PDB file of C-alpha atoms in Angstrom:
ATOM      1  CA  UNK A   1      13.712 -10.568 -14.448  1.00  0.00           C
ATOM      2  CA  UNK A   2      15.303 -12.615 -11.695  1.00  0.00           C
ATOM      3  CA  UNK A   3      13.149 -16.178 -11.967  1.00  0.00           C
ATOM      4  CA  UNK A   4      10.940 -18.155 -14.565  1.00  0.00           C
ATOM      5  CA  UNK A   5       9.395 -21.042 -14.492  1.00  0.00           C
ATOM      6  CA  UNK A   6       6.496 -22.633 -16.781  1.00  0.00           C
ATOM      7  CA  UNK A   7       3.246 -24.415 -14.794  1.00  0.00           C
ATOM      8  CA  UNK A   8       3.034 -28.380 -14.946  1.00  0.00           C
ATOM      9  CA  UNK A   9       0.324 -28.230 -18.024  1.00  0.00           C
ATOM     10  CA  UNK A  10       2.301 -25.755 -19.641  1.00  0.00           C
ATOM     11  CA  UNK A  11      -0.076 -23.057 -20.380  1.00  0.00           C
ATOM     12  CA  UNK A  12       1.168 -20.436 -17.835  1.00  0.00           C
ATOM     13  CA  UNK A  13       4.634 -18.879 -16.937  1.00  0.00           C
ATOM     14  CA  UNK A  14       5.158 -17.373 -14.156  1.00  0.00           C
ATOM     15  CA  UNK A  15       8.054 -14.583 -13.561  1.00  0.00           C
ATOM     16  CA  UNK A  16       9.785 -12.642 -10.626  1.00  0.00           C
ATOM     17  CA  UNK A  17      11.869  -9.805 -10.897  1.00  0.00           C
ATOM     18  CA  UNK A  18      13.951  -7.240  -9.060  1.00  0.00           C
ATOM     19  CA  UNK A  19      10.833  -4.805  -8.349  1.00  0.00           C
ATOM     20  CA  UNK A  20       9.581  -7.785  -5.920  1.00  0.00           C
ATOM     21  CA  UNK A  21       6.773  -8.713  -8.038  1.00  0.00           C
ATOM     22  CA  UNK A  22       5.657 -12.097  -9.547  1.00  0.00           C
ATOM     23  CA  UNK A  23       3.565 -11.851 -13.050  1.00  0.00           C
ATOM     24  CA  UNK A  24       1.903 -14.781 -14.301  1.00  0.00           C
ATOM     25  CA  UNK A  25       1.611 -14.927 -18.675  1.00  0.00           C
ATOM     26  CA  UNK A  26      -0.677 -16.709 -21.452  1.00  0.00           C
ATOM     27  CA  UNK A  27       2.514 -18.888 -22.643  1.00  0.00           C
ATOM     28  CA  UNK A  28       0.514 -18.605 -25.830  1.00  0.00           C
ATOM     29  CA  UNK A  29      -0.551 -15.263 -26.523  1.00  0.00           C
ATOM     30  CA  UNK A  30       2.021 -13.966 -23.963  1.00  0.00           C
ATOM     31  CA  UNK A  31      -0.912 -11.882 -22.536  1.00  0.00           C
ATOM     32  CA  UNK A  32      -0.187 -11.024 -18.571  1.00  0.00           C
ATOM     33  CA  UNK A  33      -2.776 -12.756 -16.838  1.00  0.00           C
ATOM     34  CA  UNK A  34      -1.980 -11.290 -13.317  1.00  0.00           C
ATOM     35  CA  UNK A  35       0.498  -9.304 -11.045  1.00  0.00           C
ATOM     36  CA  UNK A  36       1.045 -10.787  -7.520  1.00  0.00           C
ATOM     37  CA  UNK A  37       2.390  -8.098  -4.772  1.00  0.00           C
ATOM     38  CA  UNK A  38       3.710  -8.878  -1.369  1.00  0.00           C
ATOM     39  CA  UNK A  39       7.052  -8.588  -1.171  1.00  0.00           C
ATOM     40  CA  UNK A  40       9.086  -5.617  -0.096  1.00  0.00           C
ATOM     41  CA  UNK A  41      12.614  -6.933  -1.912  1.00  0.00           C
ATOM     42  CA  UNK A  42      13.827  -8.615  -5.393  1.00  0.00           C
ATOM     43  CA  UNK A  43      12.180 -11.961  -6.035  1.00  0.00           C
ATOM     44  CA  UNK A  44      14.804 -15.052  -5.873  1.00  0.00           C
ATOM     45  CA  UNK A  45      12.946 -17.750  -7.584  1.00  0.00           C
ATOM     46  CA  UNK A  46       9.659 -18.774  -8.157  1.00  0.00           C
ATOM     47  CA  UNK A  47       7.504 -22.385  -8.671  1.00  0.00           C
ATOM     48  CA  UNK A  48       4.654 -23.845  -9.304  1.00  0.00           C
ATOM     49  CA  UNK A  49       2.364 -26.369  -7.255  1.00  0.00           C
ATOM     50  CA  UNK A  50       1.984 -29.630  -8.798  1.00  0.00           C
ATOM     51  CA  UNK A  51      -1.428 -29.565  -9.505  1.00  0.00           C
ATOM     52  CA  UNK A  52      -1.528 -25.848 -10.681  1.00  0.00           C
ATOM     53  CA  UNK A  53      -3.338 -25.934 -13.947  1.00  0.00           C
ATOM     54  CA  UNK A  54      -5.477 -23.379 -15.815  1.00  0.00           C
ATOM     55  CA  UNK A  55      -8.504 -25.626 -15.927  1.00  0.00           C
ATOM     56  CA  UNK A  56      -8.357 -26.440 -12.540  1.00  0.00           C
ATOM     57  CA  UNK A  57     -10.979 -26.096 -10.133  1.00  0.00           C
ATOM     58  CA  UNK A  58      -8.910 -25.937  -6.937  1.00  0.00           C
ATOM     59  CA  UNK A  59      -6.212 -23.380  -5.802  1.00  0.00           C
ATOM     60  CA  UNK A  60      -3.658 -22.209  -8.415  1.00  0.00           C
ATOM     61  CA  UNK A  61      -0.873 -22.151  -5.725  1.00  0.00           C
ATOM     62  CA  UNK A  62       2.603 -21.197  -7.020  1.00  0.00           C
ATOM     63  CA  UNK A  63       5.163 -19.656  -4.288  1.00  0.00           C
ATOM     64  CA  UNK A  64       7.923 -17.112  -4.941  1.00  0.00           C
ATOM     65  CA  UNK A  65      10.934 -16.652  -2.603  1.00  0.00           C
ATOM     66  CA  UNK A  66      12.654 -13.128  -2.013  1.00  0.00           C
ATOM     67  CA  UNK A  67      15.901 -11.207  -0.672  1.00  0.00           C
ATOM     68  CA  UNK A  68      13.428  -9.897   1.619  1.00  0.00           C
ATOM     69  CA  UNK A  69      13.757 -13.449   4.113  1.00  0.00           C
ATOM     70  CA  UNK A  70      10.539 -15.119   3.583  1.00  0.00           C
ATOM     71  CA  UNK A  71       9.039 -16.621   0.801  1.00  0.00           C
ATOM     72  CA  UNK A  72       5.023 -15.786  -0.454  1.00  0.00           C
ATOM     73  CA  UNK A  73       2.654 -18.895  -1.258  1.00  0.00           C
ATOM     74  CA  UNK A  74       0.020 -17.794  -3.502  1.00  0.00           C
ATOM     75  CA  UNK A  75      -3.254 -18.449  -5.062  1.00  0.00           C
ATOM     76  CA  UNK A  76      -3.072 -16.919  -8.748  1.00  0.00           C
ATOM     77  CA  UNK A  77      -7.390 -18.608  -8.311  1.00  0.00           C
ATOM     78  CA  UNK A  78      -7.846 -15.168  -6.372  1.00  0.00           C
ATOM     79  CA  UNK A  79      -6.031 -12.496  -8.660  1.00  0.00           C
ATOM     80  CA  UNK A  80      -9.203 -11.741 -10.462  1.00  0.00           C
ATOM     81  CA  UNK A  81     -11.257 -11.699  -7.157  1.00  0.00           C
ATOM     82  CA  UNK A  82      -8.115  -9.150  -6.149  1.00  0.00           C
ATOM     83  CA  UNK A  83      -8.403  -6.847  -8.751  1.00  0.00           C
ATOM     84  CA  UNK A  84     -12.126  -6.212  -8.756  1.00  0.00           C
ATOM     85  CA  UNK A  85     -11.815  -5.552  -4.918  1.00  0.00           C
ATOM     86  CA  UNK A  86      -9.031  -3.038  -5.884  1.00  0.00           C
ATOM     87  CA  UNK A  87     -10.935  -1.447  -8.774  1.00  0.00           C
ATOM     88  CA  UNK A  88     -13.775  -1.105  -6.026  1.00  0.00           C
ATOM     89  CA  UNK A  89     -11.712   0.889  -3.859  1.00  0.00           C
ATOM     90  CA  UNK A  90     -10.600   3.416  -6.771  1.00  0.00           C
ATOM     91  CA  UNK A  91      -7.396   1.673  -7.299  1.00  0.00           C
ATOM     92  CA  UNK A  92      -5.554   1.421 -10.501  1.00  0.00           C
ATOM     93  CA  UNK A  93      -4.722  -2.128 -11.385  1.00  0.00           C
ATOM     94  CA  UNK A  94      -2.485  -1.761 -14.115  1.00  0.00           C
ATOM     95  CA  UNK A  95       0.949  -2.573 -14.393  1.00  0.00           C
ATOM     96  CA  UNK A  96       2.269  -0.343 -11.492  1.00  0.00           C
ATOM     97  CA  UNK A  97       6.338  -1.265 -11.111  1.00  0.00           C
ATOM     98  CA  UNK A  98       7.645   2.052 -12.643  1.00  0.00           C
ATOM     99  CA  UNK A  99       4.886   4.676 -11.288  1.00  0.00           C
ATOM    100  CA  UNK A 100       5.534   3.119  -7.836  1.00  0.00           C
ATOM    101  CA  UNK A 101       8.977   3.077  -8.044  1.00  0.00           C
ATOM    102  CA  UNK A 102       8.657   6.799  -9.491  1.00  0.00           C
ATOM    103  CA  UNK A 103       6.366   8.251  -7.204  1.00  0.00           C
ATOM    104  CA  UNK A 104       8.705   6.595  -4.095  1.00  0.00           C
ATOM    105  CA  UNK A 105      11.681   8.611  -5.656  1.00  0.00           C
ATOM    106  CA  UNK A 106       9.582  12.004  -5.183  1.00  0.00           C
ATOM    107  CA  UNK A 107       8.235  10.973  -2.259  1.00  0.00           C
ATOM    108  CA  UNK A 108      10.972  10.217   0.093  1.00  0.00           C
ATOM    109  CA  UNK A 109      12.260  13.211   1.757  1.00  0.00           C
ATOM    110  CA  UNK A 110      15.171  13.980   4.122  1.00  0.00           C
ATOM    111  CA  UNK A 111      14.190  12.307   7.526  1.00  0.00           C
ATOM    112  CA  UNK A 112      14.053   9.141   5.734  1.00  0.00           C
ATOM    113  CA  UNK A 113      17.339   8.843   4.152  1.00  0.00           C
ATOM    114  CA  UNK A 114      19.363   7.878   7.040  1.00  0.00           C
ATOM    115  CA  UNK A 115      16.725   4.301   7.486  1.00  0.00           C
ATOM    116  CA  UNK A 116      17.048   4.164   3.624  1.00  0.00           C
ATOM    117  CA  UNK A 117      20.969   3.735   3.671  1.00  0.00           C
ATOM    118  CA  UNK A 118      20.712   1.596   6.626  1.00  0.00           C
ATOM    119  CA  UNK A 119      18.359  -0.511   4.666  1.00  0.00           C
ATOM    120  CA  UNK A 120      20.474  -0.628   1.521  1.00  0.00           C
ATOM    121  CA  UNK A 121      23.666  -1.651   3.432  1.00  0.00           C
ATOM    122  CA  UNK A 122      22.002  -4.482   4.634  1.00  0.00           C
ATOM    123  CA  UNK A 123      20.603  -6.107   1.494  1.00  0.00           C
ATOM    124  CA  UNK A 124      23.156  -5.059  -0.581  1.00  0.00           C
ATOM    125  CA  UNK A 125      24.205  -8.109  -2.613  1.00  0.00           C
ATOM    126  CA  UNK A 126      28.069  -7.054  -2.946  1.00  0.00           C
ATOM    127  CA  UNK A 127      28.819 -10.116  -5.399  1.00  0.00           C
ATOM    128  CA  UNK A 128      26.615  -8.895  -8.069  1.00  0.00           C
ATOM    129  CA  UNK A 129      25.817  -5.409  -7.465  1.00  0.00           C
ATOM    130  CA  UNK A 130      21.987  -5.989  -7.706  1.00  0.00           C
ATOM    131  CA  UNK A 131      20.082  -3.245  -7.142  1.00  0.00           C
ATOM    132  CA  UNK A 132      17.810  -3.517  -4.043  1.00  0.00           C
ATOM    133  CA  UNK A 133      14.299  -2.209  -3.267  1.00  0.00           C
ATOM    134  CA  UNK A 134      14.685  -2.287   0.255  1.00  0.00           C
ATOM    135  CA  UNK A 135      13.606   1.706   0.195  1.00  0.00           C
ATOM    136  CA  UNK A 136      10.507   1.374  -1.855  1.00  0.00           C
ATOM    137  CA  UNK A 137       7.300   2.501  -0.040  1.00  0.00           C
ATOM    138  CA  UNK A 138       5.348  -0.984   0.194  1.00  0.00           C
ATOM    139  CA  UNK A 139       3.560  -1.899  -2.675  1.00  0.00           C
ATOM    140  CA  UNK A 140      -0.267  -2.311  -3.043  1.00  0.00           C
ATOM    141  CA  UNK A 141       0.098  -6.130  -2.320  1.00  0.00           C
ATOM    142  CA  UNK A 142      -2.151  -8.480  -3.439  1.00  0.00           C
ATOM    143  CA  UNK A 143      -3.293  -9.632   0.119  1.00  0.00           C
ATOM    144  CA  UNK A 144      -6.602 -11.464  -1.406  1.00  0.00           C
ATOM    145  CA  UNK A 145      -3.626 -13.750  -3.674  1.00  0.00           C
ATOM    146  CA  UNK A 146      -1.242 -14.346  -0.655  1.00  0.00           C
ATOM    147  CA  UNK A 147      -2.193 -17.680   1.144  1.00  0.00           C
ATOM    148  CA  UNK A 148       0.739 -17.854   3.533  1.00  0.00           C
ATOM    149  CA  UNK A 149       4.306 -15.674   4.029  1.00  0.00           C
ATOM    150  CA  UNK A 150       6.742 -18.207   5.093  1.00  0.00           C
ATOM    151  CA  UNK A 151       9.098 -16.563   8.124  1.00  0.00           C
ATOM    152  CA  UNK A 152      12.254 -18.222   9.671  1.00  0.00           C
ATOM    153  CA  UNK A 153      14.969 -17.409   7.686  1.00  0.00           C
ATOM    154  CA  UNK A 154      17.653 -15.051   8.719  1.00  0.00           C
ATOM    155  CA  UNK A 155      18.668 -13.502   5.778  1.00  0.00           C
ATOM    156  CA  UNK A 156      17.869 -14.026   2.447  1.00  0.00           C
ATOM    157  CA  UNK A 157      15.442 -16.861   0.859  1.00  0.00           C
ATOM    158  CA  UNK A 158      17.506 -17.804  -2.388  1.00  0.00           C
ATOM    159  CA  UNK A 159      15.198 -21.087  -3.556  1.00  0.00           C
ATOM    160  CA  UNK A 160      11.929 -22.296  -3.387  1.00  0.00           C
ATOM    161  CA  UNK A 161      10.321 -25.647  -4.501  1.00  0.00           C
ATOM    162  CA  UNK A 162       7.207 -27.987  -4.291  1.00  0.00           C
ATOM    163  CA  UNK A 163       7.572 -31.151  -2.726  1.00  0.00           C
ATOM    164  CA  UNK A 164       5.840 -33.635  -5.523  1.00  0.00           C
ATOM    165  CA  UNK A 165       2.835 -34.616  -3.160  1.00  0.00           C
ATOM    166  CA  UNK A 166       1.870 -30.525  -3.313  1.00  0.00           C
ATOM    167  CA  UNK A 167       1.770 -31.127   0.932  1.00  0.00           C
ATOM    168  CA  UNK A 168       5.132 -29.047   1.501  1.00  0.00           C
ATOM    169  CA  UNK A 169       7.424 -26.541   0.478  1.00  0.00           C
ATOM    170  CA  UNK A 170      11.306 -26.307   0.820  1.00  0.00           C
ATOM    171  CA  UNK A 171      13.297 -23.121   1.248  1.00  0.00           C
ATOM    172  CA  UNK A 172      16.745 -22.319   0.793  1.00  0.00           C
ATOM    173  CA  UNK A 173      18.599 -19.664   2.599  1.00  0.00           C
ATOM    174  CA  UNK A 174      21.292 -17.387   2.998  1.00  0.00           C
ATOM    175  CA  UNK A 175      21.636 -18.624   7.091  1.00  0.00           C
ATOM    176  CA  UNK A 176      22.648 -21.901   5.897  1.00  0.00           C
ATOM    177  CA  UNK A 177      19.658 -23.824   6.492  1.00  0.00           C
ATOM    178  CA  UNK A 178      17.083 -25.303   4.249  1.00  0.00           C
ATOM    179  CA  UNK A 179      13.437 -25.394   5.495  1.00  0.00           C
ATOM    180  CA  UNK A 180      10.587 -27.559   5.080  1.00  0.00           C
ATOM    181  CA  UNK A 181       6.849 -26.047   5.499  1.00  0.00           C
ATOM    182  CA  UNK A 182       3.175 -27.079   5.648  1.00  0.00           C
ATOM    183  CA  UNK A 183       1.299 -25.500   2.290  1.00  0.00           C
ATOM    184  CA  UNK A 184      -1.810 -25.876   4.072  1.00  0.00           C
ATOM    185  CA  UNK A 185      -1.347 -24.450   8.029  1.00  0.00           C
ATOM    186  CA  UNK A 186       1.778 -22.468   6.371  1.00  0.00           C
ATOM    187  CA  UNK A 187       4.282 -23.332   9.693  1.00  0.00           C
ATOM    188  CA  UNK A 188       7.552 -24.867   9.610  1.00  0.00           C
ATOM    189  CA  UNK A 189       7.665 -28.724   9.556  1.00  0.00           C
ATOM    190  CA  UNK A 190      12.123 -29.177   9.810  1.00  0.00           C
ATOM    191  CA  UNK A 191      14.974 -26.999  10.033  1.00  0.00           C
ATOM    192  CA  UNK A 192      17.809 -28.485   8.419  1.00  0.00           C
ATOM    193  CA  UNK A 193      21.120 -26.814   9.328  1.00  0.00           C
ATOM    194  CA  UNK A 194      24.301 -28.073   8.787  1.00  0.00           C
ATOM    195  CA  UNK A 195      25.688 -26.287   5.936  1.00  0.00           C
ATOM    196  CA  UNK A 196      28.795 -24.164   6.565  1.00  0.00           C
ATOM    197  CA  UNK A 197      27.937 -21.593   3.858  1.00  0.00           C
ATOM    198  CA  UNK A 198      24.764 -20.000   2.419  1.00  0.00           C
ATOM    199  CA  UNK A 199      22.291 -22.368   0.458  1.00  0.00           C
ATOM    200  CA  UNK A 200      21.382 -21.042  -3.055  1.00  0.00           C
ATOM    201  CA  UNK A 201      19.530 -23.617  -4.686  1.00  0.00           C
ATOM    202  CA  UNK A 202      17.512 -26.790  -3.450  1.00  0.00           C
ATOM    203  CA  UNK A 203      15.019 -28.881  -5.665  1.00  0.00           C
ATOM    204  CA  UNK A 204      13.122 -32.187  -4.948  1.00  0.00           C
ATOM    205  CA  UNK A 205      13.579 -35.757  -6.372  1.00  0.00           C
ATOM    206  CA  UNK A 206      10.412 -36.345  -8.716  1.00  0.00           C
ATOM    207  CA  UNK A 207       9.783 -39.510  -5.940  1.00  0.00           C
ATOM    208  CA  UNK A 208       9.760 -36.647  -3.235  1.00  0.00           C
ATOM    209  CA  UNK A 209      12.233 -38.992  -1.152  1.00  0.00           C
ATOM    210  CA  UNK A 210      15.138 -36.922  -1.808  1.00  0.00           C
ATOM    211  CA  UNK A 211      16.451 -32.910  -1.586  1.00  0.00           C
TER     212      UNK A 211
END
């Protein structure tokens, strides 16, 4: 588990992890509530909308960055709506991060090994070691949950966050810029540059005037 982070009311938690999925719990019973696909690469952080409450009857948007150099905005409303669609087409919705990961290890055969290292090389993070899933066979994404993939970073998206209003989204990255989107149209509003190193972390002032 890479990322955590509770929902304004409290009621949900949300979590990314290495296998480049986001999960969404009961913070109660701790029951999963959802598993949101889309990403190729390790989730880097993860947050909430500020209006993203259980009892709401909008969107439930939260958005999740990743290694993979964009960052996923989501609408956890949908993941029920996503499953049945799945279950229609014969597809088993359970909890799928080790059988895919499994069934990619038998799969991938000799002509594919020299793209694999290639792939590795690149998103190997050589300061921690992290494993990367840069060679997994894409996962069964849940396309009916993702409401935008945020592209423009060169490298890796390290930080997400809501701007207070709910209007925008900041991303941090590993090109040294930080990035400020539309939630709605899902296109880039600023590129902030500047920096002489990679970002890592970004969050908003609660006034939304600051970063």
């Amino acid at each position: 588990v890479t990322a955590v982070r509770y929902s304004p009311d409290g009621r949900m938690v949300c979590s990314g992890s290495l296998s480049g999925v986001v999960k969404v719990w009961d913070s109660e019973t701790l029951k999963n509530k959802g598993v949101l696909r889309g990403t190729l690469d390790r989730i880097t952080s993860v947050c909430w909308h500020p209006d993203a409450h259980e009892n709401s009857n909008g969107p439930i948007l939260l958005a999740a960055s990743s290694a993979e150099g964009c960052c996923h905005l989501y609408d956890f409303r949908r993941v029920n709506m996503d499953n049945e669609n799945r279950e229609d087409a014969g597809n088993n919705v359970m909890d799928m991060d080790t059988t895919e990961s499994e069934n990619n290890h038998m799969n991938v055969g000799d002509d594919a090994s020299d793209d694999a290292e290639s792939d590795d090389s690149m998103h190997q993070d050589n300061s921690t070691n992290a494993p990367t899933t840069a060679t997994v066979a894409p996962p069964r994404a849940s396309q009916q949950c993702v409401v935008h993939k945020l592209e423009g970073h060169r490298g890796m998206v390290m930080a997400c966050d809501f701007h207070p209003s709910g209007r925008f989204v900041a991303t941090a990255g590993h090109d040294a810029t930080w990035r400020l989107w539309d939630t709605e149209q899902g296109r880039e509003l600023q590129l902030q540059d500047g920096h002489a190193k990679d970002l890592s972390a970004l969050a908003f002032h609660p006034d939304g005037s600051l970063l």
